[in-house]
Amino acid sequence: MKHYEHRIVDFLHTGALAANTVWTPTPLEIDVDEMGEVVWAEVYSPVALGGEELLSRWYLRLDGNNYDDHMSIAGTRSECVTPPKNATITADGIVAFGTPFVDAVKKAMPALENTCPKFKRTIGIQAWAGLGGITADFLVRLHCYIYRKEELPFIATEMPAISSIYDAPRRRTIAVNKRAVPVNYENWDNLPGGLDQSAPMIHPYWRWAANFIATTANTDYGFRPLLGTVDPAQEWQELYWNFESGEDVLIVKGIGVRPDAAGNLMETVLKIAGDDHPRYRIPTALDINNPLANAIHYGQIYPIDGVGDPWFRGIPKLDKNYVIYNEIGEINVRDGGVAVLANAIRVAMNGILIELV
């Protein structure tokens, strides 16, 4: 009997990749009676004799289409939130793009669980080399679930509708009005995570950013290309969301911070409509003598431990999901009175984006 399977897809780059250039490997083509979703990933980052090299970002390609509007993931070793499975992953464990379809349909709100990116013909990636280029080999490994046409009716006949979501911290109900979607081969990429969805569209959302300029002492620092606080040539780093039009909903699930080596960063906060979440902010200082000084450290545990340490942490989950809707939201950091030098902070986040129109 044909049934779904866990299929591992590897994309190995060998040789040099010049700075600020993209690598687009040949995608995997699946059978005509199959469809798939990407559940989680591993990156074996490029490391040369001189140390780590900058794999600045990578993202998926679904049926030949870039998924970069929803996903920009760092592949540099120290910042990697999708480390090799054989590394030791602490705290929240592997951070997946969603719950597999076969498991999500058993849950109360499947459309917000099964956000795994969907494909029907090919699955691939694009990866970008950062400053200095790449000389060492690197590997992006995708963990996919592949389904057969004839087995879908035995898993589920439809993806249930979502009338609204409840934003508990703000005590409000937000109308979504996503209709039920029949589950079949033709509609596969119309499910959450698919590029052929009708509005409202639901996608996983991953981003990271670096401070492009130095912070101003005792002043909140946001990540906005318009203000030059992230590289204007890399707008995908923006961590500022003007959703005042009410056309989009962002559910922020996790935030991680890698502070500056000098220890001048003090705290991080998610601001929604001008309010701090959490109210007393999150301590994110670097203190090698106190690993708890940064409550939301992500990526390689170094510099808290040795440079070769195999321990990693994915993007830490927040205490609860926070929702940005009909307002402005952004992630801010603040130093402790001494400015943080440019390009010394890394912030990563993940969540779910609902495009209502």
mmCIF file of C-alpha atoms in Angstrom:
data_model
loop_
_atom_site.group_PDB
_atom_site.id
_atom_site.type_symbol
_atom_site.label_atom_id
_atom_site.label_comp_id
_atom_site.label_asym_id
_atom_site.label_seq_id
_atom_site.Cartn_x
_atom_site.Cartn_y
_atom_site.Cartn_z
ATOM 1 C CA MET A 1 0.000 0.000 0.000
ATOM 2 C CA LYS A 2 1.377 3.416 -0.967
ATOM 3 C CA HIS A 3 1.745 5.850 1.894
ATOM 4 C CA TYR A 4 3.532 9.059 2.877
ATOM 5 C CA GLU A 5 7.236 8.990 3.586
ATOM 6 C CA HIS A 6 9.923 11.113 5.200
ATOM 7 C CA ARG A 7 12.302 11.999 2.369
ATOM 8 C CA ILE A 8 15.662 13.719 2.915
ATOM 9 C CA VAL A 9 16.879 16.020 0.149
ATOM 10 C CA ASP A 10 20.488 17.241 0.113
ATOM 11 C CA PHE A 11 21.929 20.262 -1.671
ATOM 12 C CA LEU A 12 25.743 20.208 -1.471
ATOM 13 C CA HIS A 13 27.867 23.111 -2.681
ATOM 14 C CA THR A 14 31.544 22.480 -3.331
ATOM 15 C CA GLY A 15 34.209 24.970 -4.307
ATOM 16 C CA ALA A 16 34.062 28.753 -4.156
ATOM 17 C CA LEU A 17 31.047 31.065 -4.111
ATOM 18 C CA ALA A 18 31.881 34.741 -4.562
ATOM 19 C CA ALA A 19 30.620 37.370 -2.129
ATOM 20 C CA ASN A 20 27.044 38.519 -2.636
ATOM 21 C CA THR A 21 26.319 35.873 -5.249
ATOM 22 C CA VAL A 22 23.565 33.286 -5.266
ATOM 23 C CA TRP A 23 23.733 29.533 -5.760
ATOM 24 C CA THR A 24 20.702 27.842 -7.294
ATOM 25 C CA PRO A 25 21.267 24.084 -7.432
ATOM 26 C CA THR A 26 19.259 21.705 -9.594
ATOM 27 C CA PRO A 27 16.028 20.982 -7.691
ATOM 28 C CA LEU A 28 14.636 17.572 -6.840
ATOM 29 C CA GLU A 29 11.765 16.548 -9.099
ATOM 30 C CA ILE A 30 9.148 14.289 -7.539
ATOM 31 C CA ASP A 31 6.846 11.825 -9.311
ATOM 32 C CA VAL A 32 3.691 13.031 -11.043
ATOM 33 C CA ASP A 33 1.462 11.294 -8.487
ATOM 34 C CA GLU A 34 3.286 12.848 -5.517
ATOM 35 C CA MET A 35 3.173 16.112 -3.571
ATOM 36 C CA GLY A 36 5.311 17.288 -0.690
ATOM 37 C CA GLU A 37 6.006 19.706 2.126
ATOM 38 C CA VAL A 38 9.211 20.836 3.847
ATOM 39 C CA VAL A 39 8.964 20.234 7.592
ATOM 40 C CA TRP A 40 12.422 21.220 8.836
ATOM 41 C CA ALA A 41 16.001 21.708 7.647
ATOM 42 C CA GLU A 42 19.634 21.246 8.591
ATOM 43 C CA VAL A 43 22.573 23.389 7.460
ATOM 44 C CA TYR A 44 26.165 22.181 7.557
ATOM 45 C CA SER A 45 27.747 25.635 7.457
ATOM 46 C CA PRO A 46 30.951 26.513 5.571
ATOM 47 C CA VAL A 47 33.992 26.534 7.856
ATOM 48 C CA ALA A 48 37.503 27.076 6.448
ATOM 49 C CA LEU A 49 40.870 27.067 8.183
ATOM 50 C CA GLY A 50 40.421 30.746 8.974
ATOM 51 C CA GLY A 51 37.108 30.108 10.705
ATOM 52 C CA GLU A 52 33.462 30.340 9.728
ATOM 53 C CA GLU A 53 32.491 31.801 6.358
ATOM 54 C CA LEU A 54 29.352 33.831 5.776
ATOM 55 C CA LEU A 55 26.419 31.951 4.306
ATOM 56 C CA SER A 56 24.306 35.048 4.710
ATOM 57 C CA ARG A 57 20.914 33.561 3.914
ATOM 58 C CA TRP A 58 19.101 30.732 2.219
ATOM 59 C CA TYR A 59 15.478 30.052 1.383
ATOM 60 C CA LEU A 60 13.338 27.496 -0.396
ATOM 61 C CA ARG A 61 12.277 27.298 -4.043
ATOM 62 C CA LEU A 62 8.856 25.692 -4.466
ATOM 63 C CA ASP A 63 8.011 24.466 -7.965
ATOM 64 C CA GLY A 64 10.563 26.912 -9.378
ATOM 65 C CA ASN A 65 9.336 29.910 -7.351
ATOM 66 C CA ASN A 66 11.434 31.641 -4.686
ATOM 67 C CA TYR A 67 10.015 31.591 -1.166
ATOM 68 C CA ASP A 68 12.127 34.572 -0.125
ATOM 69 C CA ASP A 69 9.184 36.837 0.758
ATOM 70 C CA HIS A 70 8.480 34.578 3.720
ATOM 71 C CA MET A 71 11.831 33.068 4.589
ATOM 72 C CA SER A 72 15.401 34.356 4.975
ATOM 73 C CA ILE A 73 17.444 32.037 7.183
ATOM 74 C CA ALA A 74 21.077 32.564 8.171
ATOM 75 C CA GLY A 75 23.432 29.721 7.333
ATOM 76 C CA THR A 76 26.604 31.019 8.982
ATOM 77 C CA ARG A 77 27.676 28.589 11.699
ATOM 78 C CA SER A 78 27.495 30.906 14.712
ATOM 79 C CA GLU A 79 24.042 32.188 13.708
ATOM 80 C CA CYS A 80 22.587 28.920 12.456
ATOM 81 C CA VAL A 81 19.083 28.146 13.727
ATOM 82 C CA THR A 82 18.854 25.021 11.553
ATOM 83 C CA PRO A 83 22.047 23.234 12.690
ATOM 84 C CA PRO A 84 22.987 19.648 11.840
ATOM 85 C CA LYS A 85 20.876 17.092 13.647
ATOM 86 C CA ASN A 86 24.059 15.435 14.920
ATOM 87 C CA ALA A 87 24.934 18.657 16.728
ATOM 88 C CA THR A 88 23.630 18.948 20.271
ATOM 89 C CA ILE A 89 20.528 21.147 20.185
ATOM 90 C CA THR A 90 19.436 22.624 23.491
ATOM 91 C CA ALA A 91 16.325 24.255 24.921
ATOM 92 C CA ASP A 92 13.457 24.370 22.394
ATOM 93 C CA GLY A 93 15.026 21.745 20.139
ATOM 94 C CA ILE A 94 14.580 21.654 16.375
ATOM 95 C CA VAL A 95 12.558 24.611 15.079
ATOM 96 C CA ALA A 96 10.289 23.318 12.317
ATOM 97 C CA PHE A 97 8.441 25.248 9.625
ATOM 98 C CA GLY A 98 5.214 23.683 10.826
ATOM 99 C CA THR A 99 3.516 20.441 11.809
ATOM 100 C CA PRO A 100 3.301 17.861 8.992
ATOM 101 C CA PHE A 101 -0.070 17.667 7.273
ATOM 102 C CA VAL A 102 -0.659 14.082 8.397
ATOM 103 C CA ASP A 103 -0.324 15.126 12.054
ATOM 104 C CA ALA A 104 -1.759 18.652 11.888
ATOM 105 C CA VAL A 105 -5.201 17.517 10.715
ATOM 106 C CA LYS A 106 -5.661 15.829 14.087
ATOM 107 C CA LYS A 107 -5.288 19.148 15.938
ATOM 108 C CA ALA A 108 -7.833 21.814 16.859
ATOM 109 C CA MET A 109 -6.760 24.420 14.259
ATOM 110 C CA PRO A 110 -4.879 22.546 11.498
ATOM 111 C CA ALA A 111 -4.419 25.537 9.177
ATOM 112 C CA LEU A 112 -2.244 27.296 11.763
ATOM 113 C CA GLU A 113 -0.341 24.093 12.526
ATOM 114 C CA ASN A 114 0.351 22.847 9.007
ATOM 115 C CA THR A 115 2.323 25.850 7.754
ATOM 116 C CA CYS A 116 4.983 23.671 6.088
ATOM 117 C CA PRO A 117 5.880 25.031 2.608
ATOM 118 C CA LYS A 118 4.148 22.962 -0.106
ATOM 119 C CA PHE A 119 5.283 21.777 -3.547
ATOM 120 C CA LYS A 120 3.899 19.531 -6.309
ATOM 121 C CA ARG A 121 6.712 19.242 -8.852
ATOM 122 C CA THR A 122 10.114 20.343 -7.599
ATOM 123 C CA ILE A 123 11.812 21.387 -4.375
ATOM 124 C CA GLY A 124 15.018 23.407 -4.310
ATOM 125 C CA ILE A 125 16.839 26.221 -2.561
ATOM 126 C CA GLN A 126 18.790 29.391 -3.173
ATOM 127 C CA ALA A 127 21.772 30.284 -0.976
ATOM 128 C CA TRP A 128 23.737 33.537 -0.837
ATOM 129 C CA ALA A 129 27.389 34.073 0.056
ATOM 130 C CA GLY A 130 28.085 37.011 2.343
ATOM 131 C CA LEU A 131 31.029 39.367 2.675
ATOM 132 C CA GLY A 132 34.324 37.677 1.843
ATOM 133 C CA GLY A 133 32.698 34.876 -0.127
ATOM 134 C CA ILE A 134 32.769 31.151 0.588
ATOM 135 C CA THR A 135 35.560 28.672 -0.120
ATOM 136 C CA ALA A 136 34.532 25.718 2.048
ATOM 137 C CA ASP A 137 31.842 23.169 1.205
ATOM 138 C CA PHE A 138 28.402 23.519 2.735
ATOM 139 C CA LEU A 139 25.222 21.470 2.738
ATOM 140 C CA VAL A 140 21.544 22.360 3.074
ATOM 141 C CA ARG A 141 19.483 19.290 3.994
ATOM 142 C CA LEU A 142 15.688 19.418 3.765
ATOM 143 C CA HIS A 143 13.423 17.035 5.642
ATOM 144 C CA CYS A 144 10.283 16.607 3.558
ATOM 145 C CA TYR A 145 7.100 14.608 3.827
ATOM 146 C CA ILE A 146 6.009 13.189 0.467
ATOM 147 C CA TYR A 147 2.410 12.051 -0.100
ATOM 148 C CA ARG A 148 0.703 10.054 -2.872
ATOM 149 C CA LYS A 149 -2.506 11.210 -4.553
ATOM 150 C CA GLU A 150 -4.496 8.143 -3.627
ATOM 151 C CA GLU A 151 -3.702 8.272 0.077
ATOM 152 C CA LEU A 152 -4.944 11.825 0.768
ATOM 153 C CA PRO A 153 -8.626 10.838 1.319
ATOM 154 C CA PHE A 154 -7.491 8.472 4.065
ATOM 155 C CA ILE A 155 -5.711 11.323 5.888
ATOM 156 C CA ALA A 156 -8.261 14.140 5.526
ATOM 157 C CA THR A 157 -10.833 15.344 3.009
ATOM 158 C CA GLU A 158 -10.512 19.054 3.801
ATOM 159 C CA MET A 159 -8.458 21.634 5.633
ATOM 160 C CA PRO A 160 -10.999 23.144 8.056
ATOM 161 C CA ALA A 161 -11.931 26.803 7.895
ATOM 162 C CA ILE A 162 -10.670 29.468 10.308
ATOM 163 C CA SER A 163 -13.215 32.152 11.162
ATOM 164 C CA SER A 164 -11.003 34.055 13.607
ATOM 165 C CA ILE A 165 -8.019 33.898 15.933
ATOM 166 C CA TYR A 166 -7.896 35.074 19.525
ATOM 167 C CA ASP A 167 -5.051 37.329 20.614
ATOM 168 C CA ALA A 168 -4.900 36.513 24.328
ATOM 169 C CA PRO A 169 -2.328 39.131 25.480
ATOM 170 C CA ARG A 170 -4.356 41.929 23.840
ATOM 171 C CA ARG A 171 -7.774 40.374 24.647
ATOM 172 C CA ARG A 172 -9.118 40.728 21.102
ATOM 173 C CA THR A 173 -10.598 38.528 18.388
ATOM 174 C CA ILE A 174 -9.292 39.005 14.848
ATOM 175 C CA ALA A 175 -11.444 37.910 11.909
ATOM 176 C CA VAL A 176 -9.598 35.726 9.410
ATOM 177 C CA ASN A 177 -12.440 34.129 7.416
ATOM 178 C CA LYS A 178 -10.340 31.496 5.677
ATOM 179 C CA ARG A 179 -12.635 29.017 4.019
ATOM 180 C CA ALA A 180 -12.225 25.263 4.185
ATOM 181 C CA VAL A 181 -10.071 23.859 1.390
ATOM 182 C CA PRO A 182 -10.803 20.414 -0.103
ATOM 183 C CA VAL A 183 -7.718 18.220 0.199
ATOM 184 C CA ASN A 184 -6.633 16.706 -3.118
ATOM 185 C CA TYR A 185 -3.694 16.865 -5.508
ATOM 186 C CA GLU A 186 -5.096 19.859 -7.411
ATOM 187 C CA ASN A 187 -5.534 21.889 -4.208
ATOM 188 C CA TRP A 188 -2.284 20.865 -2.507
ATOM 189 C CA ASP A 189 -0.516 24.209 -3.114
ATOM 190 C CA ASN A 190 -3.684 26.037 -2.073
ATOM 191 C CA LEU A 191 -3.184 24.761 1.489
ATOM 192 C CA PRO A 192 -1.231 26.819 4.092
ATOM 193 C CA GLY A 193 2.396 27.133 3.012
ATOM 194 C CA GLY A 194 1.406 26.835 -0.654
ATOM 195 C CA LEU A 195 2.091 29.503 -3.258
ATOM 196 C CA ASP A 196 -1.280 29.100 -5.001
ATOM 197 C CA GLN A 197 -3.417 29.995 -1.968
ATOM 198 C CA SER A 198 -6.464 32.198 -2.242
ATOM 199 C CA ALA A 199 -6.667 34.987 0.339
ATOM 200 C CA PRO A 200 -6.339 34.749 3.248
ATOM 201 C CA MET A 201 -2.909 33.185 2.716
ATOM 202 C CA ILE A 202 -0.997 31.538 5.577
ATOM 203 C CA HIS A 203 2.783 31.108 5.506
ATOM 204 C CA PRO A 204 5.644 30.432 7.914
ATOM 205 C CA TYR A 205 7.696 33.585 8.410
ATOM 206 C CA TRP A 206 11.433 33.602 9.272
ATOM 207 C CA ARG A 207 13.828 36.558 9.281
ATOM 208 C CA TRP A 208 17.115 37.733 10.765
ATOM 209 C CA ALA A 209 18.848 41.117 10.901
ATOM 210 C CA ALA A 210 22.106 42.800 11.896
ATOM 211 C CA ASN A 211 22.621 46.353 13.149
ATOM 212 C CA PHE A 212 24.018 48.172 10.095
ATOM 213 C CA ILE A 213 25.160 51.174 12.140
ATOM 214 C CA ALA A 214 26.185 51.705 15.753
ATOM 215 C CA THR A 215 23.485 52.081 18.369
ATOM 216 C CA THR A 216 22.814 55.399 20.086
ATOM 217 C CA ALA A 217 23.472 55.180 23.820
ATOM 218 C CA ASN A 218 20.368 54.524 25.948
ATOM 219 C CA THR A 219 18.091 54.661 22.878
ATOM 220 C CA ASP A 220 15.944 51.986 21.272
ATOM 221 C CA TYR A 221 17.386 50.638 18.022
ATOM 222 C CA GLY A 222 15.015 49.259 15.398
ATOM 223 C CA PHE A 223 15.837 47.374 12.206
ATOM 224 C CA ARG A 224 14.530 49.425 9.264
ATOM 225 C CA PRO A 225 16.046 49.944 5.800
ATOM 226 C CA LEU A 226 14.262 53.307 5.565
ATOM 227 C CA LEU A 227 16.283 54.581 8.534
ATOM 228 C CA GLY A 228 19.512 52.924 7.424
ATOM 229 C CA THR A 229 19.603 50.761 10.551
ATOM 230 C CA VAL A 230 19.772 47.636 8.406
ATOM 231 C CA ASP A 231 21.595 47.398 5.100
ATOM 232 C CA PRO A 232 19.342 49.206 2.564
ATOM 233 C CA ALA A 233 20.507 46.703 -0.060
ATOM 234 C CA GLN A 234 19.146 43.855 2.071
ATOM 235 C CA GLU A 235 15.585 44.902 2.836
ATOM 236 C CA TRP A 236 14.745 41.311 3.750
ATOM 237 C CA GLN A 237 16.409 42.061 7.108
ATOM 238 C CA GLU A 238 13.631 44.451 8.142
ATOM 239 C CA LEU A 239 12.087 43.746 11.555
ATOM 240 C CA TYR A 240 9.482 46.521 11.379
ATOM 241 C CA TRP A 241 5.920 45.768 10.329
ATOM 242 C CA ASN A 242 3.487 48.546 9.458
ATOM 243 C CA PHE A 243 0.217 46.621 9.459
ATOM 244 C CA GLU A 244 -2.033 49.599 10.193
ATOM 245 C CA SER A 245 -4.017 48.883 7.020
ATOM 246 C CA GLY A 246 -5.399 45.706 8.579
ATOM 247 C CA GLU A 247 -4.405 43.640 5.530
ATOM 248 C CA ASP A 248 -1.928 41.392 7.349
ATOM 249 C CA VAL A 249 -1.570 39.530 10.629
ATOM 250 C CA LEU A 250 1.813 38.498 12.007
ATOM 251 C CA ILE A 251 1.941 35.925 14.785
ATOM 252 C CA VAL A 252 5.372 36.207 16.421
ATOM 253 C CA LYS A 253 6.330 32.861 17.962
ATOM 254 C CA GLY A 254 10.026 33.260 18.753
ATOM 255 C CA ILE A 255 12.845 35.802 18.999
ATOM 256 C CA GLY A 256 16.554 35.174 19.419
ATOM 257 C CA VAL A 257 19.483 37.551 19.951
ATOM 258 C CA ARG A 258 23.253 37.232 19.621
ATOM 259 C CA PRO A 259 24.723 40.244 21.466
ATOM 260 C CA ASP A 260 27.957 42.085 20.758
ATOM 261 C CA ALA A 261 31.218 40.580 21.993
ATOM 262 C CA ALA A 262 32.005 43.710 24.015
ATOM 263 C CA GLY A 263 28.939 43.129 26.199
ATOM 264 C CA ASN A 264 27.350 46.535 25.595
ATOM 265 C CA LEU A 265 23.914 45.284 24.525
ATOM 266 C CA MET A 266 21.474 45.274 27.428
ATOM 267 C CA GLU A 267 17.921 44.335 26.395
ATOM 268 C CA THR A 268 15.495 43.382 23.631
ATOM 269 C CA VAL A 269 11.768 43.994 23.258
ATOM 270 C CA LEU A 270 8.887 43.384 20.867
ATOM 271 C CA LYS A 271 6.953 46.645 20.533
ATOM 272 C CA ILE A 272 3.334 46.470 19.388
ATOM 273 C CA ALA A 273 1.400 49.736 18.972
ATOM 274 C CA GLY A 274 4.058 51.406 21.126
ATOM 275 C CA ASP A 275 3.695 48.955 24.023
ATOM 276 C CA ASP A 276 6.566 46.792 25.257
ATOM 277 C CA HIS A 277 6.171 43.011 25.215
ATOM 278 C CA PRO A 278 7.184 41.809 27.692
ATOM 279 C CA ARG A 279 6.672 44.919 29.784
ATOM 280 C CA TYR A 280 10.027 44.650 31.575
ATOM 281 C CA ARG A 281 11.908 43.663 28.416
ATOM 282 C CA ILE A 282 14.244 40.730 27.892
ATOM 283 C CA PRO A 283 17.828 40.840 29.205
ATOM 284 C CA THR A 284 20.184 40.084 26.312
ATOM 285 C CA ALA A 285 23.649 41.027 27.560
ATOM 286 C CA LEU A 286 26.729 38.915 26.904
ATOM 287 C CA ASP A 287 28.508 37.677 30.008
ATOM 288 C CA ILE A 288 30.691 34.602 29.518
ATOM 289 C CA ASN A 289 30.664 34.106 33.286
ATOM 290 C CA ASN A 290 26.865 34.103 33.398
ATOM 291 C CA PRO A 291 25.196 32.136 30.571
ATOM 292 C CA LEU A 292 21.786 33.345 31.765
ATOM 293 C CA ALA A 293 22.635 36.993 31.097
ATOM 294 C CA ASN A 294 21.138 36.559 27.634
ATOM 295 C CA ALA A 295 17.740 34.947 28.106
ATOM 296 C CA ILE A 296 17.145 34.410 24.355
ATOM 297 C CA HIS A 297 20.534 33.406 22.975
ATOM 298 C CA TYR A 298 20.308 31.569 19.626
ATOM 299 C CA GLY A 299 22.652 29.786 17.251
ATOM 300 C CA GLN A 300 25.941 28.306 18.372
ATOM 301 C CA ILE A 301 26.386 28.438 22.132
ATOM 302 C CA TYR A 302 29.821 30.027 21.571
ATOM 303 C CA PRO A 303 30.999 32.518 22.889
ATOM 304 C CA ILE A 304 29.475 31.288 26.143
ATOM 305 C CA ASP A 305 31.442 28.089 25.475
ATOM 306 C CA GLY A 306 34.438 27.295 23.274
ATOM 307 C CA VAL A 307 34.588 28.215 19.590
ATOM 308 C CA GLY A 308 34.407 24.583 18.493
ATOM 309 C CA ASP A 309 31.495 23.708 20.747
ATOM 310 C CA PRO A 310 28.826 21.619 18.966
ATOM 311 C CA TRP A 311 25.970 22.979 21.082
ATOM 312 C CA PHE A 312 23.322 25.090 19.363
ATOM 313 C CA ARG A 313 20.041 26.699 20.248
ATOM 314 C CA GLY A 314 17.232 27.366 17.804
ATOM 315 C CA ILE A 315 15.107 30.504 17.893
ATOM 316 C CA PRO A 316 13.760 30.560 21.482
ATOM 317 C CA LYS A 317 9.998 30.469 21.884
ATOM 318 C CA LEU A 318 8.381 33.451 23.542
ATOM 319 C CA ASP A 319 6.254 32.845 26.616
ATOM 320 C CA LYS A 320 3.199 33.150 24.365
ATOM 321 C CA ASN A 321 2.444 34.068 20.776
ATOM 322 C CA TYR A 322 2.179 37.803 20.113
ATOM 323 C CA VAL A 323 -0.011 39.189 17.331
ATOM 324 C CA ILE A 324 0.578 42.300 15.205
ATOM 325 C CA TYR A 325 -2.591 43.450 13.430
ATOM 326 C CA ASN A 326 -4.024 46.850 12.465
ATOM 327 C CA GLU A 327 -0.992 48.510 14.072
ATOM 328 C CA ILE A 328 2.792 48.829 13.897
ATOM 329 C CA GLY A 329 5.072 46.225 15.416
ATOM 330 C CA GLU A 330 8.860 46.028 15.567
ATOM 331 C CA ILE A 331 11.747 44.410 17.405
ATOM 332 C CA ASN A 332 14.011 46.847 19.268
ATOM 333 C CA VAL A 333 17.291 46.428 21.127
ATOM 334 C CA ARG A 334 18.967 48.854 23.529
ATOM 335 C CA ASP A 335 22.497 49.178 24.812
ATOM 336 C CA GLY A 336 23.392 49.749 28.458
ATOM 337 C CA GLY A 337 24.785 53.245 28.021
ATOM 338 C CA VAL A 338 27.738 52.448 25.763
ATOM 339 C CA ALA A 339 27.043 52.217 22.028
ATOM 340 C CA VAL A 340 27.223 48.855 20.293
ATOM 341 C CA LEU A 341 29.427 48.938 17.205
ATOM 342 C CA ALA A 342 27.940 48.368 13.746
ATOM 343 C CA ASN A 343 27.359 44.777 12.604
ATOM 344 C CA ALA A 344 27.804 43.418 16.129
ATOM 345 C CA ILE A 345 24.215 42.323 16.938
ATOM 346 C CA ARG A 346 22.152 39.568 15.343
ATOM 347 C CA VAL A 347 18.409 39.194 15.855
ATOM 348 C CA ALA A 348 16.337 36.307 14.486
ATOM 349 C CA MET A 349 12.602 35.681 14.645
ATOM 350 C CA ASN A 350 10.009 33.247 13.400
ATOM 351 C CA GLY A 351 6.257 33.149 13.273
ATOM 352 C CA ILE A 352 3.247 32.892 10.976
ATOM 353 C CA LEU A 353 2.147 35.515 8.443
ATOM 354 C CA ILE A 354 -1.517 35.709 7.448
ATOM 355 C CA GLU A 355 -2.145 37.864 4.377
ATOM 356 C CA LEU A 356 -5.836 38.686 4.601
ATOM 357 C CA VAL A 357 -6.184 40.271 1.136
#
